[in-house]
Amino acid sequence: MIEANRIAAVLLAAGRSERFGSDKLLARVRGEPVALMAAKTLVAIGPGRLIAVCRAGSEVAAILSDFGFEIIVNAEPARGLSSSLALAIERADLSGADAALVTLGDMPFVGPEHIKSLLAAFDPAKASIVASGRDGTAMPPALFARSHFEALRNIEGDRGARALLAGALLVAGDSLELADIDRPEDLR
């Protein structure tokens, strides 16, 4: 187990929302922007550091900044998810965090209890990567020990940390909780 105050909580929010048609992170669910719902979950667990990676000029950055997130601007979001991940992990490393919890801004239904389950399962000696599991598939949110920071900074493309997640300890979550928003119909 790792205490929340020893982690950097990362919210990746620099995607281009191409399939959605507009900025999906500003779409409302239960009266709140998608990104804000995801952010509130991270704030609730009390991490040592809150980091968000956003696109230049994004309205989401202002929303997240108001909730205590340090904003990093990804000037090249077209390079893919990995470019945002590298920026966030660099900042987590500089902060001295023992681990980084990587979450996605378009996953508004993940609750604090699921995140706490990831923290409880974490053990750098036995399970240095703990990921959410849906139907046996590893996915974010995922917790990475500091020993994986260099590998995370060197990932390229739009596949994120999939290769690293292949060996993760999985904490099961239901399909609704781990749903991400890609299209307007996903909000229903």
PDB file of N, CA and C in Angstrom, residues 80-159:
ATOM      1  N   GLY A  80       0.315  12.535 -29.866  1.00  0.00           N
ATOM      2  CA  GLY A  80      -0.331  11.404 -29.214  1.00  0.00           C
ATOM      3  C   GLY A  80      -0.283  11.466 -27.703  1.00  0.00           C
ATOM      4  N   LEU A  81      -0.995  10.534 -27.118  1.00  0.00           N
ATOM      5  CA  LEU A  81      -1.121  10.427 -25.665  1.00  0.00           C
ATOM      6  C   LEU A  81       0.236  10.343 -24.976  1.00  0.00           C
ATOM      7  N   SER A  82       1.171   9.685 -25.626  1.00  0.00           N
ATOM      8  CA  SER A  82       2.482   9.498 -25.008  1.00  0.00           C
ATOM      9  C   SER A  82       3.212  10.807 -24.756  1.00  0.00           C
ATOM     10  N   SER A  83       2.980  11.814 -25.594  1.00  0.00           N
ATOM     11  CA  SER A  83       3.654  13.100 -25.359  1.00  0.00           C
ATOM     12  C   SER A  83       3.132  13.749 -24.087  1.00  0.00           C
ATOM     13  N   SER A  84       1.833  13.634 -23.833  1.00  0.00           N
ATOM     14  CA  SER A  84       1.267  14.159 -22.584  1.00  0.00           C
ATOM     15  C   SER A  84       1.777  13.376 -21.389  1.00  0.00           C
ATOM     16  N   LEU A  85       1.832  12.079 -21.538  1.00  0.00           N
ATOM     17  CA  LEU A  85       2.314  11.212 -20.461  1.00  0.00           C
ATOM     18  C   LEU A  85       3.752  11.559 -20.090  1.00  0.00           C
ATOM     19  N   ALA A  86       4.598  11.755 -21.091  1.00  0.00           N
ATOM     20  CA  ALA A  86       6.001  12.092 -20.822  1.00  0.00           C
ATOM     21  C   ALA A  86       6.125  13.409 -20.057  1.00  0.00           C
ATOM     22  N   LEU A  87       5.340  14.417 -20.453  1.00  0.00           N
ATOM     23  CA  LEU A  87       5.379  15.705 -19.756  1.00  0.00           C
ATOM     24  C   LEU A  87       4.962  15.558 -18.291  1.00  0.00           C
ATOM     25  N   ALA A  88       3.903  14.814 -18.063  1.00  0.00           N
ATOM     26  CA  ALA A  88       3.396  14.633 -16.699  1.00  0.00           C
ATOM     27  C   ALA A  88       4.377  13.853 -15.832  1.00  0.00           C
ATOM     28  N   ILE A  89       4.946  12.808 -16.382  1.00  0.00           N
ATOM     29  CA  ILE A  89       5.873  11.977 -15.601  1.00  0.00           C
ATOM     30  C   ILE A  89       7.147  12.747 -15.280  1.00  0.00           C
ATOM     31  N   GLU A  90       7.582  13.576 -16.200  1.00  0.00           N
ATOM     32  CA  GLU A  90       8.751  14.426 -15.912  1.00  0.00           C
ATOM     33  C   GLU A  90       8.485  15.291 -14.691  1.00  0.00           C
ATOM     34  N   ARG A  91       7.296  15.888 -14.618  1.00  0.00           N
ATOM     35  CA  ARG A  91       6.941  16.741 -13.484  1.00  0.00           C
ATOM     36  C   ARG A  91       6.784  15.914 -12.213  1.00  0.00           C
ATOM     37  N   ALA A  92       6.185  14.738 -12.319  1.00  0.00           N
ATOM     38  CA  ALA A  92       6.040  13.857 -11.151  1.00  0.00           C
ATOM     39  C   ALA A  92       7.408  13.469 -10.613  1.00  0.00           C
ATOM     40  N   ASP A  93       8.332  13.180 -11.506  1.00  0.00           N
ATOM     41  CA  ASP A  93       9.691  12.814 -11.115  1.00  0.00           C
ATOM     42  C   ASP A  93      10.361  13.971 -10.377  1.00  0.00           C
ATOM     43  N   LEU A  94      10.252  15.165 -10.926  1.00  0.00           N
ATOM     44  CA  LEU A  94      10.859  16.336 -10.288  1.00  0.00           C
ATOM     45  C   LEU A  94      10.249  16.633  -8.920  1.00  0.00           C
ATOM     46  N   SER A  95       8.997  16.244  -8.726  1.00  0.00           N
ATOM     47  CA  SER A  95       8.325  16.508  -7.450  1.00  0.00           C
ATOM     48  C   SER A  95       8.776  15.548  -6.349  1.00  0.00           C
ATOM     49  N   GLY A  96       9.485  14.489  -6.738  1.00  0.00           N
ATOM     50  CA  GLY A  96       9.934  13.514  -5.749  1.00  0.00           C
ATOM     51  C   GLY A  96       8.896  12.470  -5.384  1.00  0.00           C
ATOM     52  N   ALA A  97       7.828  12.372  -6.151  1.00  0.00           N
ATOM     53  CA  ALA A  97       6.773  11.395  -5.868  1.00  0.00           C
ATOM     54  C   ALA A  97       7.319   9.974  -5.946  1.00  0.00           C
ATOM     55  N   ASP A  98       6.817   9.112  -5.077  1.00  0.00           N
ATOM     56  CA  ASP A  98       7.199   7.701  -5.097  1.00  0.00           C
ATOM     57  C   ASP A  98       6.497   6.929  -6.199  1.00  0.00           C
ATOM     58  N   ALA A  99       5.384   7.471  -6.667  1.00  0.00           N
ATOM     59  CA  ALA A  99       4.605   6.815  -7.723  1.00  0.00           C
ATOM     60  C   ALA A  99       3.752   7.859  -8.423  1.00  0.00           C
ATOM     61  N   ALA A 100       3.286   7.505  -9.621  1.00  0.00           N
ATOM     62  CA  ALA A 100       2.389   8.383 -10.373  1.00  0.00           C
ATOM     63  C   ALA A 100       1.106   7.620 -10.685  1.00  0.00           C
ATOM     64  N   LEU A 101       0.001   8.238 -10.356  1.00  0.00           N
ATOM     65  CA  LEU A 101      -1.313   7.705 -10.688  1.00  0.00           C
ATOM     66  C   LEU A 101      -1.741   8.398 -11.969  1.00  0.00           C
ATOM     67  N   VAL A 102      -1.859   7.640 -13.047  1.00  0.00           N
ATOM     68  CA  VAL A 102      -2.201   8.207 -14.348  1.00  0.00           C
ATOM     69  C   VAL A 102      -3.684   7.965 -14.617  1.00  0.00           C
ATOM     70  N   THR A 103      -4.406   9.068 -14.822  1.00  0.00           N
ATOM     71  CA  THR A 103      -5.838   9.009 -15.106  1.00  0.00           C
ATOM     72  C   THR A 103      -6.123   9.811 -16.372  1.00  0.00           C
ATOM     73  N   LEU A 104      -7.303   9.566 -16.929  1.00  0.00           N
ATOM     74  CA  LEU A 104      -7.696  10.243 -18.159  1.00  0.00           C
ATOM     75  C   LEU A 104      -8.849  11.193 -17.883  1.00  0.00           C
ATOM     76  N   GLY A 105      -8.782  12.357 -18.475  1.00  0.00           N
ATOM     77  CA  GLY A 105      -9.811  13.365 -18.276  1.00  0.00           C
ATOM     78  C   GLY A 105     -11.165  12.973 -18.820  1.00  0.00           C
ATOM     79  N   ASP A 106     -11.209  11.988 -19.710  1.00  0.00           N
ATOM     80  CA  ASP A 106     -12.489  11.575 -20.288  1.00  0.00           C
ATOM     81  C   ASP A 106     -13.082  10.342 -19.609  1.00  0.00           C
ATOM     82  N   MET A 107     -12.653  10.084 -18.371  1.00  0.00           N
ATOM     83  CA  MET A 107     -13.206   8.967 -17.583  1.00  0.00           C
ATOM     84  C   MET A 107     -13.860   9.535 -16.311  1.00  0.00           C
ATOM     85  N   PRO A 108     -15.040  10.143 -16.452  1.00  0.00           N
ATOM     86  CA  PRO A 108     -15.642  10.863 -15.325  1.00  0.00           C
ATOM     87  C   PRO A 108     -16.306   9.992 -14.256  1.00  0.00           C
ATOM     88  N   PHE A 109     -16.474   8.701 -14.517  1.00  0.00           N
ATOM     89  CA  PHE A 109     -17.249   7.869 -13.599  1.00  0.00           C
ATOM     90  C   PHE A 109     -16.395   7.098 -12.587  1.00  0.00           C
ATOM     91  N   VAL A 110     -15.073   7.192 -12.704  1.00  0.00           N
ATOM     92  CA  VAL A 110     -14.191   6.515 -11.748  1.00  0.00           C
ATOM     93  C   VAL A 110     -14.322   7.234 -10.404  1.00  0.00           C
ATOM     94  N   GLY A 111     -14.614   6.477  -9.369  1.00  0.00           N
ATOM     95  CA  GLY A 111     -14.801   7.081  -8.056  1.00  0.00           C
ATOM     96  C   GLY A 111     -13.595   6.945  -7.154  1.00  0.00           C
ATOM     97  N   PRO A 112     -13.578   7.697  -6.059  1.00  0.00           N
ATOM     98  CA  PRO A 112     -12.458   7.638  -5.116  1.00  0.00           C
ATOM     99  C   PRO A 112     -12.209   6.239  -4.554  1.00  0.00           C
ATOM    100  N   GLU A 113     -13.262   5.449  -4.369  1.00  0.00           N
ATOM    101  CA  GLU A 113     -13.070   4.100  -3.809  1.00  0.00           C
ATOM    102  C   GLU A 113     -12.240   3.230  -4.736  1.00  0.00           C
ATOM    103  N   HIS A 114     -12.463   3.362  -6.034  1.00  0.00           N
ATOM    104  CA  HIS A 114     -11.655   2.581  -6.983  1.00  0.00           C
ATOM    105  C   HIS A 114     -10.190   3.016  -6.910  1.00  0.00           C
ATOM    106  N   ILE A 115      -9.969   4.319  -6.857  1.00  0.00           N
ATOM    107  CA  ILE A 115      -8.593   4.827  -6.759  1.00  0.00           C
ATOM    108  C   ILE A 115      -7.946   4.332  -5.468  1.00  0.00           C
ATOM    109  N   LYS A 116      -8.676   4.356  -4.374  1.00  0.00           N
ATOM    110  CA  LYS A 116      -8.135   3.863  -3.099  1.00  0.00           C
ATOM    111  C   LYS A 116      -7.799   2.383  -3.181  1.00  0.00           C
ATOM    112  N   SER A 117      -8.565   1.618  -3.955  1.00  0.00           N
ATOM    113  CA  SER A 117      -8.259   0.194  -4.148  1.00  0.00           C
ATOM    114  C   SER A 117      -6.951   0.009  -4.900  1.00  0.00           C
ATOM    115  N   LEU A 118      -6.682   0.883  -5.873  1.00  0.00           N
ATOM    116  CA  LEU A 118      -5.401   0.828  -6.583  1.00  0.00           C
ATOM    117  C   LEU A 118      -4.246   1.102  -5.620  1.00  0.00           C
ATOM    118  N   LEU A 119      -4.416   2.126  -4.781  1.00  0.00           N
ATOM    119  CA  LEU A 119      -3.371   2.469  -3.804  1.00  0.00           C
ATOM    120  C   LEU A 119      -3.142   1.327  -2.818  1.00  0.00           C
ATOM    121  N   ALA A 120      -4.208   0.684  -2.377  1.00  0.00           N
ATOM    122  CA  ALA A 120      -4.104  -0.416  -1.416  1.00  0.00           C
ATOM    123  C   ALA A 120      -3.383  -1.621  -2.011  1.00  0.00           C
ATOM    124  N   ALA A 121      -3.524  -1.844  -3.320  1.00  0.00           N
ATOM    125  CA  ALA A 121      -2.891  -3.001  -3.966  1.00  0.00           C
ATOM    126  C   ALA A 121      -1.432  -2.766  -4.325  1.00  0.00           C
ATOM    127  N   PHE A 122      -1.009  -1.525  -4.260  1.00  0.00           N
ATOM    128  CA  PHE A 122       0.341  -1.154  -4.697  1.00  0.00           C
ATOM    129  C   PHE A 122       1.390  -1.604  -3.696  1.00  0.00           C
ATOM    130  N   ASP A 123       2.428  -2.267  -4.193  1.00  0.00           N
ATOM    131  CA  ASP A 123       3.579  -2.688  -3.397  1.00  0.00           C
ATOM    132  C   ASP A 123       4.777  -2.712  -4.336  1.00  0.00           C
ATOM    133  N   PRO A 124       5.667  -1.721  -4.249  1.00  0.00           N
ATOM    134  CA  PRO A 124       6.770  -1.640  -5.202  1.00  0.00           C
ATOM    135  C   PRO A 124       7.595  -2.922  -5.322  1.00  0.00           C
ATOM    136  N   ALA A 125       7.662  -3.722  -4.249  1.00  0.00           N
ATOM    137  CA  ALA A 125       8.446  -4.957  -4.295  1.00  0.00           C
ATOM    138  C   ALA A 125       7.725  -6.079  -5.044  1.00  0.00           C
ATOM    139  N   LYS A 126       6.391  -6.054  -5.066  1.00  0.00           N
ATOM    140  CA  LYS A 126       5.625  -7.144  -5.684  1.00  0.00           C
ATOM    141  C   LYS A 126       4.758  -6.682  -6.843  1.00  0.00           C
ATOM    142  N   ALA A 127       4.188  -5.511  -6.716  1.00  0.00           N
ATOM    143  CA  ALA A 127       3.278  -4.989  -7.742  1.00  0.00           C
ATOM    144  C   ALA A 127       3.607  -3.518  -7.974  1.00  0.00           C
ATOM    145  N   SER A 128       4.616  -3.276  -8.810  1.00  0.00           N
ATOM    146  CA  SER A 128       5.063  -1.904  -9.025  1.00  0.00           C
ATOM    147  C   SER A 128       4.226  -1.166 -10.066  1.00  0.00           C
ATOM    148  N   ILE A 129       3.324  -1.886 -10.719  1.00  0.00           N
ATOM    149  CA  ILE A 129       2.319  -1.278 -11.588  1.00  0.00           C
ATOM    150  C   ILE A 129       0.985  -1.914 -11.228  1.00  0.00           C
ATOM    151  N   VAL A 130       0.038  -1.073 -10.860  1.00  0.00           N
ATOM    152  CA  VAL A 130      -1.314  -1.526 -10.540  1.00  0.00           C
ATOM    153  C   VAL A 130      -2.258  -0.774 -11.462  1.00  0.00           C
ATOM    154  N   ALA A 131      -3.071  -1.533 -12.188  1.00  0.00           N
ATOM    155  CA  ALA A 131      -3.963  -0.905 -13.165  1.00  0.00           C
ATOM    156  C   ALA A 131      -5.404  -1.315 -12.927  1.00  0.00           C
ATOM    157  N   SER A 132      -6.294  -0.523 -13.446  1.00  0.00           N
ATOM    158  CA  SER A 132      -7.701  -0.893 -13.443  1.00  0.00           C
ATOM    159  C   SER A 132      -7.877  -2.025 -14.441  1.00  0.00           C
ATOM    160  N   GLY A 133      -8.802  -2.917 -14.133  1.00  0.00           N
ATOM    161  CA  GLY A 133      -9.060  -4.031 -15.029  1.00  0.00           C
ATOM    162  C   GLY A 133     -10.533  -4.104 -15.389  1.00  0.00           C
ATOM    163  N   ARG A 134     -10.791  -4.164 -16.684  1.00  0.00           N
ATOM    164  CA  ARG A 134     -12.155  -4.355 -17.159  1.00  0.00           C
ATOM    165  C   ARG A 134     -12.134  -5.582 -18.052  1.00  0.00           C
ATOM    166  N   ASP A 135     -12.860  -6.596 -17.644  1.00  0.00           N
ATOM    167  CA  ASP A 135     -12.894  -7.861 -18.389  1.00  0.00           C
ATOM    168  C   ASP A 135     -11.493  -8.411 -18.633  1.00  0.00           C
ATOM    169  N   GLY A 136     -10.614  -8.282 -17.631  1.00  0.00           N
ATOM    170  CA  GLY A 136      -9.264  -8.816 -17.722  1.00  0.00           C
ATOM    171  C   GLY A 136      -8.277  -7.970 -18.500  1.00  0.00           C
ATOM    172  N   THR A 137      -8.706  -6.817 -18.979  1.00  0.00           N
ATOM    173  CA  THR A 137      -7.832  -5.926 -19.742  1.00  0.00           C
ATOM    174  C   THR A 137      -7.352  -4.789 -18.851  1.00  0.00           C
ATOM    175  N   ALA A 138      -6.039  -4.567 -18.839  1.00  0.00           N
ATOM    176  CA  ALA A 138      -5.449  -3.488 -18.043  1.00  0.00           C
ATOM    177  C   ALA A 138      -5.685  -2.153 -18.731  1.00  0.00           C
ATOM    178  N   MET A 139      -6.009  -1.152 -17.908  1.00  0.00           N
ATOM    179  CA  MET A 139      -6.322   0.177 -18.434  1.00  0.00           C
ATOM    180  C   MET A 139      -6.157   1.215 -17.333  1.00  0.00           C
ATOM    181  N   PRO A 140      -6.193   2.496 -17.697  1.00  0.00           N
ATOM    182  CA  PRO A 140      -6.195   3.539 -16.672  1.00  0.00           C
ATOM    183  C   PRO A 140      -7.510   3.523 -15.910  1.00  0.00           C
ATOM    184  N   PRO A 141      -7.529   4.111 -14.761  1.00  0.00           N
ATOM    185  CA  PRO A 141      -6.401   4.646 -14.012  1.00  0.00           C
ATOM    186  C   PRO A 141      -5.399   3.545 -13.644  1.00  0.00           C
ATOM    187  N   ALA A 142      -4.138   3.955 -13.644  1.00  0.00           N
ATOM    188  CA  ALA A 142      -3.053   3.025 -13.317  1.00  0.00           C
ATOM    189  C   ALA A 142      -2.012   3.740 -12.474  1.00  0.00           C
ATOM    190  N   LEU A 143      -1.405   2.987 -11.590  1.00  0.00           N
ATOM    191  CA  LEU A 143      -0.413   3.507 -10.655  1.00  0.00           C
ATOM    192  C   LEU A 143       0.940   2.895 -10.990  1.00  0.00           C
ATOM    193  N   PHE A 144       1.941   3.747 -11.196  1.00  0.00           N
ATOM    194  CA  PHE A 144       3.276   3.318 -11.592  1.00  0.00           C
ATOM    195  C   PHE A 144       4.295   3.742 -10.546  1.00  0.00           C
ATOM    196  N   ALA A 145       5.116   2.794 -10.103  1.00  0.00           N
ATOM    197  CA  ALA A 145       6.208   3.111  -9.178  1.00  0.00           C
ATOM    198  C   ALA A 145       7.232   3.992  -9.885  1.00  0.00           C
ATOM    199  N   ARG A 146       7.957   4.739  -9.105  1.00  0.00           N
ATOM    200  CA  ARG A 146       9.019   5.619  -9.616  1.00  0.00           C
ATOM    201  C   ARG A 146       9.982   4.857 -10.530  1.00  0.00           C
ATOM    202  N   SER A 147      10.206   3.592 -10.265  1.00  0.00           N
ATOM    203  CA  SER A 147      11.135   2.796 -11.078  1.00  0.00           C
ATOM    204  C   SER A 147      10.700   2.703 -12.548  1.00  0.00           C
ATOM    205  N   HIS A 148       9.459   3.045 -12.851  1.00  0.00           N
ATOM    206  CA  HIS A 148       8.953   3.004 -14.231  1.00  0.00           C
ATOM    207  C   HIS A 148       8.904   4.382 -14.889  1.00  0.00           C
ATOM    208  N   PHE A 149       9.301   5.417 -14.177  1.00  0.00           N
ATOM    209  CA  PHE A 149       9.189   6.767 -14.723  1.00  0.00           C
ATOM    210  C   PHE A 149       9.994   6.937 -16.014  1.00  0.00           C
ATOM    211  N   GLU A 150      11.205   6.412 -16.055  1.00  0.00           N
ATOM    212  CA  GLU A 150      12.018   6.572 -17.267  1.00  0.00           C
ATOM    213  C   GLU A 150      11.342   5.886 -18.456  1.00  0.00           C
ATOM    214  N   ALA A 151      10.847   4.692 -18.265  1.00  0.00           N
ATOM    215  CA  ALA A 151      10.159   3.988 -19.356  1.00  0.00           C
ATOM    216  C   ALA A 151       8.923   4.766 -19.813  1.00  0.00           C
ATOM    217  N   LEU A 152       8.189   5.362 -18.881  1.00  0.00           N
ATOM    218  CA  LEU A 152       7.005   6.139 -19.234  1.00  0.00           C
ATOM    219  C   LEU A 152       7.365   7.391 -20.030  1.00  0.00           C
ATOM    220  N   ARG A 153       8.476   8.000 -19.705  1.00  0.00           N
ATOM    221  CA  ARG A 153       8.909   9.203 -20.439  1.00  0.00           C
ATOM    222  C   ARG A 153       9.343   8.877 -21.863  1.00  0.00           C
ATOM    223  N   ASN A 154       9.714   7.627 -22.115  1.00  0.00           N
ATOM    224  CA  ASN A 154      10.249   7.255 -23.427  1.00  0.00           C
ATOM    225  C   ASN A 154       9.247   6.571 -24.348  1.00  0.00           C
ATOM    226  N   ILE A 155       8.007   6.473 -23.948  1.00  0.00           N
ATOM    227  CA  ILE A 155       6.981   5.879 -24.797  1.00  0.00           C
ATOM    228  C   ILE A 155       6.630   6.865 -25.902  1.00  0.00           C
ATOM    229  N   GLU A 156       6.337   6.345 -27.092  1.00  0.00           N
ATOM    230  CA  GLU A 156       5.970   7.205 -28.211  1.00  0.00           C
ATOM    231  C   GLU A 156       4.630   6.779 -28.792  1.00  0.00           C
ATOM    232  N   GLY A 157       3.982   7.711 -29.491  1.00  0.00           N
ATOM    233  CA  GLY A 157       2.740   7.405 -30.189  1.00  0.00           C
ATOM    234  C   GLY A 157       1.501   7.645 -29.347  1.00  0.00           C
ATOM    235  N   ASP A 158       0.387   7.056 -29.802  1.00  0.00           N
ATOM    236  CA  ASP A 158      -0.903   7.299 -29.162  1.00  0.00           C
ATOM    237  C   ASP A 158      -1.410   6.090 -28.390  1.00  0.00           C
ATOM    238  N   ARG A 159      -0.555   5.168 -28.052  1.00  0.00           N
ATOM    239  CA  ARG A 159      -0.977   3.973 -27.337  1.00  0.00           C
ATOM    240  C   ARG A 159      -0.756   4.072 -25.831  1.00  0.00           C
TER     241      ARG A 159
END
